[in-house]
PDB file of C-alpha atoms in Angstrom:
ATOM      1  CA  MET B   1     -31.852  15.762 -17.019  1.00 85.00           C
ATOM      2  CA  ILE B   2     -30.409  12.601 -18.600  1.00 91.00           C
ATOM      3  CA  ALA B   3     -28.804  11.570 -15.301  1.00 91.00           C
ATOM      4  CA  ALA B   4     -32.139  11.993 -13.515  1.00 92.00           C
ATOM      5  CA  SER B   5     -33.869   9.888 -16.181  1.00 92.00           C
ATOM      6  CA  VAL B   6     -31.262   7.141 -15.852  1.00 93.00           C
ATOM      7  CA  VAL B   7     -31.573   7.150 -12.054  1.00 94.00           C
ATOM      8  CA  LEU B   8     -35.376   7.078 -12.317  1.00 94.00           C
ATOM      9  CA  LEU B   9     -35.262   4.249 -14.866  1.00 95.00           C
ATOM     10  CA  LEU B  10     -32.781   2.284 -12.749  1.00 96.00           C
ATOM     11  CA  GLY B  11     -34.949   2.824  -9.662  1.00 95.00           C
ATOM     12  CA  GLY B  12     -38.010   1.625 -11.579  1.00 96.00           C
ATOM     13  CA  VAL B  13     -36.181  -1.531 -12.694  1.00 95.00           C
ATOM     14  CA  ILE B  14     -35.099  -2.245  -9.115  1.00 95.00           C
ATOM     15  CA  VAL B  15     -38.646  -1.776  -7.807  1.00 96.00           C
ATOM     16  CA  ILE B  16     -40.077  -4.053 -10.508  1.00 96.00           C
ATOM     17  CA  TRP B  17     -37.394  -6.695  -9.808  1.00 96.00           C
ATOM     18  CA  TYR B  18     -38.093  -6.468  -6.048  1.00 96.00           C
ATOM     19  CA  ILE B  19     -41.835  -6.929  -6.545  1.00 96.00           C
ATOM     20  CA  ALA B  20     -41.271  -9.844  -8.917  1.00 96.00           C
ATOM     21  CA  ALA B  21     -38.830 -11.532  -6.510  1.00 96.00           C
ATOM     22  CA  TYR B  22     -41.204 -11.070  -3.558  1.00 97.00           C
ATOM     23  CA  ASN B  23     -44.188 -12.403  -5.495  1.00 97.00           C
ATOM     24  CA  GLY B  24     -42.114 -15.349  -6.724  1.00 96.00           C
ATOM     25  CA  LEU B  25     -41.188 -16.245  -3.153  1.00 97.00           C
ATOM     26  CA  ILE B  26     -44.818 -16.023  -2.037  1.00 97.00           C
ATOM     27  CA  SER B  27     -45.932 -18.181  -4.948  1.00 97.00           C
ATOM     28  CA  ALA B  28     -43.238 -20.808  -4.316  1.00 97.00           C
ATOM     29  CA  ARG B  29     -44.056 -20.925  -0.609  1.00 97.00           C
ATOM     30  CA  ASN B  30     -47.773 -21.282  -1.340  1.00 97.00           C
ATOM     31  CA  ARG B  31     -47.125 -24.160  -3.774  1.00 97.00           C
ATOM     32  CA  ALA B  32     -45.026 -25.937  -1.139  1.00 96.00           C
ATOM     33  CA  GLU B  33     -47.651 -25.380   1.553  1.00 96.00           C
ATOM     34  CA  GLN B  34     -50.315 -26.758  -0.784  1.00 97.00           C
ATOM     35  CA  GLY B  35     -48.074 -29.759  -1.420  1.00 96.00           C
ATOM     36  CA  TRP B  36     -47.758 -30.315   2.329  1.00 95.00           C
ATOM     37  CA  ALA B  37     -51.538 -30.074   2.695  1.00 95.00           C
ATOM     38  CA  ASP B  38     -51.864 -32.808   0.042  1.00 95.00           C
ATOM     39  CA  VAL B  39     -49.419 -35.007   1.984  1.00 94.00           C
ATOM     40  CA  LYS B  40     -51.404 -34.442   5.188  1.00 94.00           C
ATOM     41  CA  VAL B  41     -54.620 -35.567   3.469  1.00 94.00           C
ATOM     42  CA  GLU B  42     -53.003 -38.894   2.560  1.00 94.00           C
ATOM     43  CA  LEU B  43     -51.478 -39.263   6.024  1.00 93.00           C
ATOM     44  CA  LYS B  44     -54.943 -38.720   7.528  1.00 93.00           C
ATOM     45  CA  ARG B  45     -56.374 -41.420   5.258  1.00 93.00           C
ATOM     46  CA  ARG B  46     -53.633 -43.732   6.446  1.00 93.00           C
ATOM     47  CA  LEU B  47     -54.388 -42.963  10.099  1.00 92.00           C
ATOM     48  CA  ASN B  48     -58.082 -43.724   9.584  1.00 91.00           C
ATOM     49  CA  LEU B  49     -57.142 -47.001   7.936  1.00 92.00           C
ATOM     50  CA  VAL B  50     -54.873 -47.896  10.862  1.00 91.00           C
ATOM     51  CA  ASP B  51     -57.870 -47.676  13.206  1.00 88.00           C
ATOM     52  CA  ASN B  52     -59.763 -50.150  11.020  1.00 88.00           C
ATOM     53  CA  LEU B  53     -56.757 -52.486  10.812  1.00 88.00           C
ATOM     54  CA  VAL B  54     -56.322 -52.517  14.584  1.00 87.00           C
ATOM     55  CA  GLU B  55     -60.025 -53.159  15.108  1.00 87.00           C
ATOM     56  CA  THR B  56     -60.008 -56.034  12.619  1.00 87.00           C
ATOM     57  CA  VAL B  57     -56.905 -57.693  14.082  1.00 86.00           C
ATOM     58  CA  GLN B  58     -58.213 -57.220  17.632  1.00 83.00           C
ATOM     59  CA  GLY B  59     -61.241 -59.291  16.698  1.00 83.00           C
ATOM     60  CA  TYR B  60     -58.950 -62.269  16.130  1.00 81.00           C
ATOM     61  CA  ALA B  61     -56.059 -61.648  18.531  1.00 79.00           C
ATOM     62  CA  ARG B  62     -57.409 -59.971  21.633  1.00 74.00           C
ATOM     63  CA  HIS B  63     -54.433 -61.008  23.801  1.00 75.00           C
ATOM     64  CA  GLU B  64     -51.915 -59.010  21.722  1.00 79.00           C
ATOM     65  CA  LYS B  65     -52.419 -55.884  23.837  1.00 81.00           C
ATOM     66  CA  GLU B  66     -48.787 -54.721  23.637  1.00 85.00           C
ATOM     67  CA  THR B  67     -48.857 -54.709  19.829  1.00 86.00           C
ATOM     68  CA  PHE B  68     -52.159 -52.844  19.720  1.00 86.00           C
ATOM     69  CA  SER B  69     -50.945 -50.340  22.288  1.00 87.00           C
ATOM     70  CA  ALA B  70     -47.799 -49.638  20.221  1.00 89.00           C
ATOM     71  CA  VAL B  71     -49.860 -49.046  17.091  1.00 90.00           C
ATOM     72  CA  VAL B  72     -52.324 -46.769  18.890  1.00 89.00           C
ATOM     73  CA  GLN B  73     -49.511 -44.707  20.449  1.00 91.00           C
ATOM     74  CA  ALA B  74     -47.716 -44.413  17.116  1.00 91.00           C
ATOM     75  CA  ARG B  75     -50.970 -43.398  15.462  1.00 91.00           C
ATOM     76  CA  GLN B  76     -51.521 -40.688  18.066  1.00 91.00           C
ATOM     77  CA  GLN B  77     -48.014 -39.325  17.522  1.00 91.00           C
ATOM     78  CA  ALA B  78     -48.545 -39.297  13.756  1.00 91.00           C
ATOM     79  CA  ALA B  79     -51.886 -37.543  14.169  1.00 91.00           C
ATOM     80  CA  SER B  80     -50.339 -34.795  16.294  1.00 91.00           C
ATOM     81  CA  ALA B  81     -47.363 -34.178  13.989  1.00 89.00           C
ATOM     82  CA  GLY B  82     -47.554 -30.673  12.619  1.00 85.00           C
ATOM     83  CA  THR B  83     -44.406 -30.184  10.584  1.00 87.00           C
ATOM     84  CA  ALA B  84     -42.741 -32.301   7.940  1.00 89.00           C
ATOM     85  CA  ASP B  85     -39.896 -33.094  10.366  1.00 85.00           C
ATOM     86  CA  GLN B  86     -42.305 -34.295  13.057  1.00 89.00           C
ATOM     87  CA  ALA B  87     -44.362 -36.233  10.532  1.00 91.00           C
ATOM     88  CA  GLY B  88     -41.301 -38.041   9.202  1.00 88.00           C
ATOM     89  CA  ALA B  89     -40.331 -39.291  12.652  1.00 88.00           C
ATOM     90  CA  ALA B  90     -43.914 -40.189  13.565  1.00 90.00           C
ATOM     91  CA  GLU B  91     -44.511 -42.020  10.299  1.00 88.00           C
ATOM     92  CA  GLY B  92     -41.366 -44.078  10.866  1.00 87.00           C
ATOM     93  CA  LEU B  93     -42.652 -45.128  14.276  1.00 90.00           C
ATOM     94  CA  LEU B  94     -46.090 -45.906  12.848  1.00 91.00           C
ATOM     95  CA  THR B  95     -44.606 -48.041  10.076  1.00 88.00           C
ATOM     96  CA  ARG B  96     -42.555 -50.042  12.595  1.00 89.00           C
ATOM     97  CA  SER B  97     -45.618 -50.629  14.763  1.00 89.00           C
ATOM     98  CA  LEU B  98     -47.645 -51.695  11.710  1.00 89.00           C
ATOM     99  CA  ARG B  99     -44.963 -54.275  10.939  1.00 88.00           C
ATOM    100  CA  GLY B 100     -45.631 -55.697  14.406  1.00 87.00           C
ATOM    101  CA  LEU B 101     -49.356 -55.721  13.715  1.00 87.00           C
ATOM    102  CA  PHE B 102     -48.852 -57.595  10.436  1.00 86.00           C
ATOM    103  CA  ALA B 103     -46.512 -60.027  12.197  1.00 85.00           C
ATOM    104  CA  VAL B 104     -49.344 -60.791  14.621  1.00 83.00           C
ATOM    105  CA  ALA B 105     -51.716 -61.255  11.684  1.00 82.00           C
ATOM    106  CA  GLU B 106     -49.369 -63.885  10.224  1.00 82.00           C
ATOM    107  CA  ASP B 107     -50.085 -66.080  13.248  1.00 83.00           C
ATOM    108  CA  TYR B 108     -53.833 -66.122  12.577  1.00 83.00           C
ATOM    109  CA  PRO B 109     -54.835 -67.930   9.372  1.00 82.00           C
ATOM    110  CA  ASP B 110     -58.500 -67.001   9.854  1.00 83.00           C
ATOM    111  CA  LEU B 111     -57.544 -63.334   9.971  1.00 81.00           C
ATOM    112  CA  LYS B 112     -55.426 -63.607   6.830  1.00 75.00           C
ATOM    113  CA  ALA B 113     -58.403 -65.238   5.100  1.00 80.00           C
ATOM    114  CA  ASP B 114     -60.785 -62.485   6.251  1.00 82.00           C
ATOM    115  CA  GLY B 115     -61.882 -60.465   3.231  1.00 85.00           C
ATOM    116  CA  ARG B 116     -62.096 -57.251   5.235  1.00 86.00           C
ATOM    117  CA  PHE B 117     -58.497 -57.604   6.406  1.00 86.00           C
ATOM    118  CA  GLY B 118     -57.319 -58.283   2.858  1.00 86.00           C
ATOM    119  CA  ASP B 119     -59.208 -55.238   1.627  1.00 90.00           C
ATOM    120  CA  LEU B 120     -57.643 -53.078   4.334  1.00 89.00           C
ATOM    121  CA  GLN B 121     -54.180 -54.339   3.395  1.00 88.00           C
ATOM    122  CA  ALA B 122     -54.833 -53.481  -0.262  1.00 90.00           C
ATOM    123  CA  GLN B 123     -56.000 -50.006   0.732  1.00 93.00           C
ATOM    124  CA  LEU B 124     -52.861 -49.559   2.837  1.00 91.00           C
ATOM    125  CA  VAL B 125     -50.645 -50.393  -0.130  1.00 90.00           C
ATOM    126  CA  GLU B 126     -52.566 -47.888  -2.271  1.00 94.00           C
ATOM    127  CA  ILE B 127     -52.325 -45.163   0.361  1.00 94.00           C
ATOM    128  CA  GLU B 128     -48.610 -45.819   0.875  1.00 91.00           C
ATOM    129  CA  ASP B 129     -48.093 -45.320  -2.862  1.00 93.00           C
ATOM    130  CA  ARG B 130     -50.061 -42.058  -2.803  1.00 95.00           C
ATOM    131  CA  ILE B 131     -48.108 -40.821   0.220  1.00 93.00           C
ATOM    132  CA  ALA B 132     -44.860 -41.554  -1.585  1.00 93.00           C
ATOM    133  CA  GLY B 133     -46.045 -39.625  -4.643  1.00 95.00           C
ATOM    134  CA  ARG B 134     -47.276 -36.647  -2.634  1.00 96.00           C
ATOM    135  CA  ARG B 135     -44.081 -36.688  -0.582  1.00 95.00           C
ATOM    136  CA  THR B 136     -42.012 -36.467  -3.744  1.00 96.00           C
ATOM    137  CA  VAL B 137     -44.058 -33.526  -5.038  1.00 97.00           C
ATOM    138  CA  TYR B 138     -43.893 -31.697  -1.706  1.00 97.00           C
ATOM    139  CA  ASN B 139     -40.145 -32.222  -1.367  1.00 96.00           C
ATOM    140  CA  GLN B 140     -39.598 -30.840  -4.873  1.00 97.00           C
ATOM    141  CA  GLN B 141     -41.737 -27.793  -4.048  1.00 97.00           C
ATOM    142  CA  ALA B 142     -39.898 -27.294  -0.751  1.00 97.00           C
ATOM    143  CA  LYS B 143     -36.591 -27.551  -2.649  1.00 97.00           C
ATOM    144  CA  ASP B 144     -37.731 -24.962  -5.184  1.00 97.00           C
ATOM    145  CA  PHE B 145     -38.710 -22.606  -2.367  1.00 97.00           C
ATOM    146  CA  ARG B 146     -35.392 -23.230  -0.584  1.00 96.00           C
ATOM    147  CA  ASP B 147     -33.527 -22.479  -3.796  1.00 96.00           C
ATOM    148  CA  ARG B 148     -35.328 -19.152  -4.123  1.00 96.00           C
ATOM    149  CA  CYS B 149     -34.616 -18.314  -0.478  1.00 96.00           C
ATOM    150  CA  GLN B 150     -30.937 -19.155  -0.761  1.00 95.00           C
ATOM    151  CA  THR B 151     -29.862 -17.968  -4.209  1.00 94.00           C
ATOM    152  CA  PHE B 152     -28.984 -14.473  -5.262  1.00 92.00           C
ATOM    153  CA  PRO B 153     -30.750 -12.148  -6.003  1.00 91.00           C
ATOM    154  CA  SER B 154     -34.034 -13.422  -4.505  1.00 94.00           C
ATOM    155  CA  ALA B 155     -32.180 -14.309  -1.278  1.00 95.00           C
ATOM    156  CA  VAL B 156     -31.919 -10.576  -0.620  1.00 95.00           C
ATOM    157  CA  VAL B 157     -35.710 -10.249  -0.622  1.00 96.00           C
ATOM    158  CA  ALA B 158     -36.123 -13.505   1.328  1.00 96.00           C
ATOM    159  CA  ASN B 159     -33.791 -12.260   4.065  1.00 96.00           C
ATOM    160  CA  LEU B 160     -35.487  -8.858   4.249  1.00 95.00           C
ATOM    161  CA  HIS B 161     -38.882 -10.510   4.756  1.00 95.00           C
ATOM    162  CA  SER B 162     -37.685 -13.413   6.945  1.00 95.00           C
ATOM    163  CA  PHE B 163     -38.707 -16.182   4.559  1.00 96.00           C
ATOM    164  CA  ALA B 164     -37.508 -19.436   6.114  1.00 94.00           C
ATOM    165  CA  PRO B 165     -36.829 -22.544   4.037  1.00 93.00           C
ATOM    166  CA  LEU B 166     -39.396 -25.291   4.538  1.00 94.00           C
ATOM    167  CA  PRO B 167     -38.267 -28.673   5.899  1.00 93.00           C
ATOM    168  CA  PHE B 168     -38.242 -31.752   3.719  1.00 93.00           C
ATOM    169  CA  PHE B 169     -40.541 -34.662   4.546  1.00 93.00           C
ATOM    170  CA  ASP B 170     -37.879 -37.283   5.160  1.00 87.00           C
ATOM    171  CA  LEU B 171     -38.545 -40.753   6.432  1.00 74.00           C
ATOM    172  CA  PRO B 172     -36.151 -42.723   8.625  1.00 66.00           C
ATOM    173  CA  ASP B 173     -33.603 -44.657   6.562  1.00 55.00           C
ATOM    174  CA  GLU B 174     -34.890 -48.059   7.639  1.00 52.00           C
ATOM    175  CA  GLN B 175     -38.372 -47.159   6.429  1.00 49.00           C
ATOM    176  CA  LEU B 176     -37.015 -46.245   3.009  1.00 47.00           C
ATOM    177  CA  THR B 177     -35.135 -49.516   2.660  1.00 48.00           C
ATOM    178  CA  THR B 178     -37.625 -51.854   4.346  1.00 53.00           C
ATOM    179  CA  PRO B 179     -41.238 -51.204   3.377  1.00 50.00           C
ATOM    180  CA  PRO B 180     -44.002 -52.623   5.564  1.00 50.00           C
ATOM    181  CA  LYS B 181     -44.731 -56.250   4.717  1.00 52.00           C
ATOM    182  CA  VAL B 182     -48.172 -56.757   3.289  1.00 48.00           C
ATOM    183  CA  SER B 183     -49.155 -60.316   2.451  1.00 48.00           C
ATOM    184  CA  PHE B 184     -52.291 -61.529   0.717  1.00 42.00           C
ATOM    185  CA  GLN B 185     -51.758 -65.242   1.383  1.00 45.00           C
TER     186      GLN B 185
END
């Protein structure tokens, strides 16, 4: 009778632990997915701003077709990125093409003096800061989920239910060390 009670109690503890571990994994994954959704909102704002920047610069520098084409292609790649890995690569390309766009803008004093262009540059700086903040939050949430998926004992539950660690939203090294130049001169 005592042995049966001990086995029943031990079984109950294991079931409760299993449920708690499973629910913890679900909760951690949902937090990370929400974090990624927040990043995507800011990336979408940035993409919409890029359209306005290109349109504004085109008004002053119509013959810079190659630069505009590079920005539009990079924007399209960024818009179609679905995962954090794809977004990181696409955002690096978009940042490089925006550098080219701002280099073109440097050659046009009337454009630099345009209030709309200055406002768009200020908005870009603000959005870049928000993206960086959201990226940090998402990466921490993805790390927390990875930790749960890879550490014992919750790794047992994660493996049984095929929980896969989420990718980090990494940017190319050159983008981390060389931010896009934004000038208000």
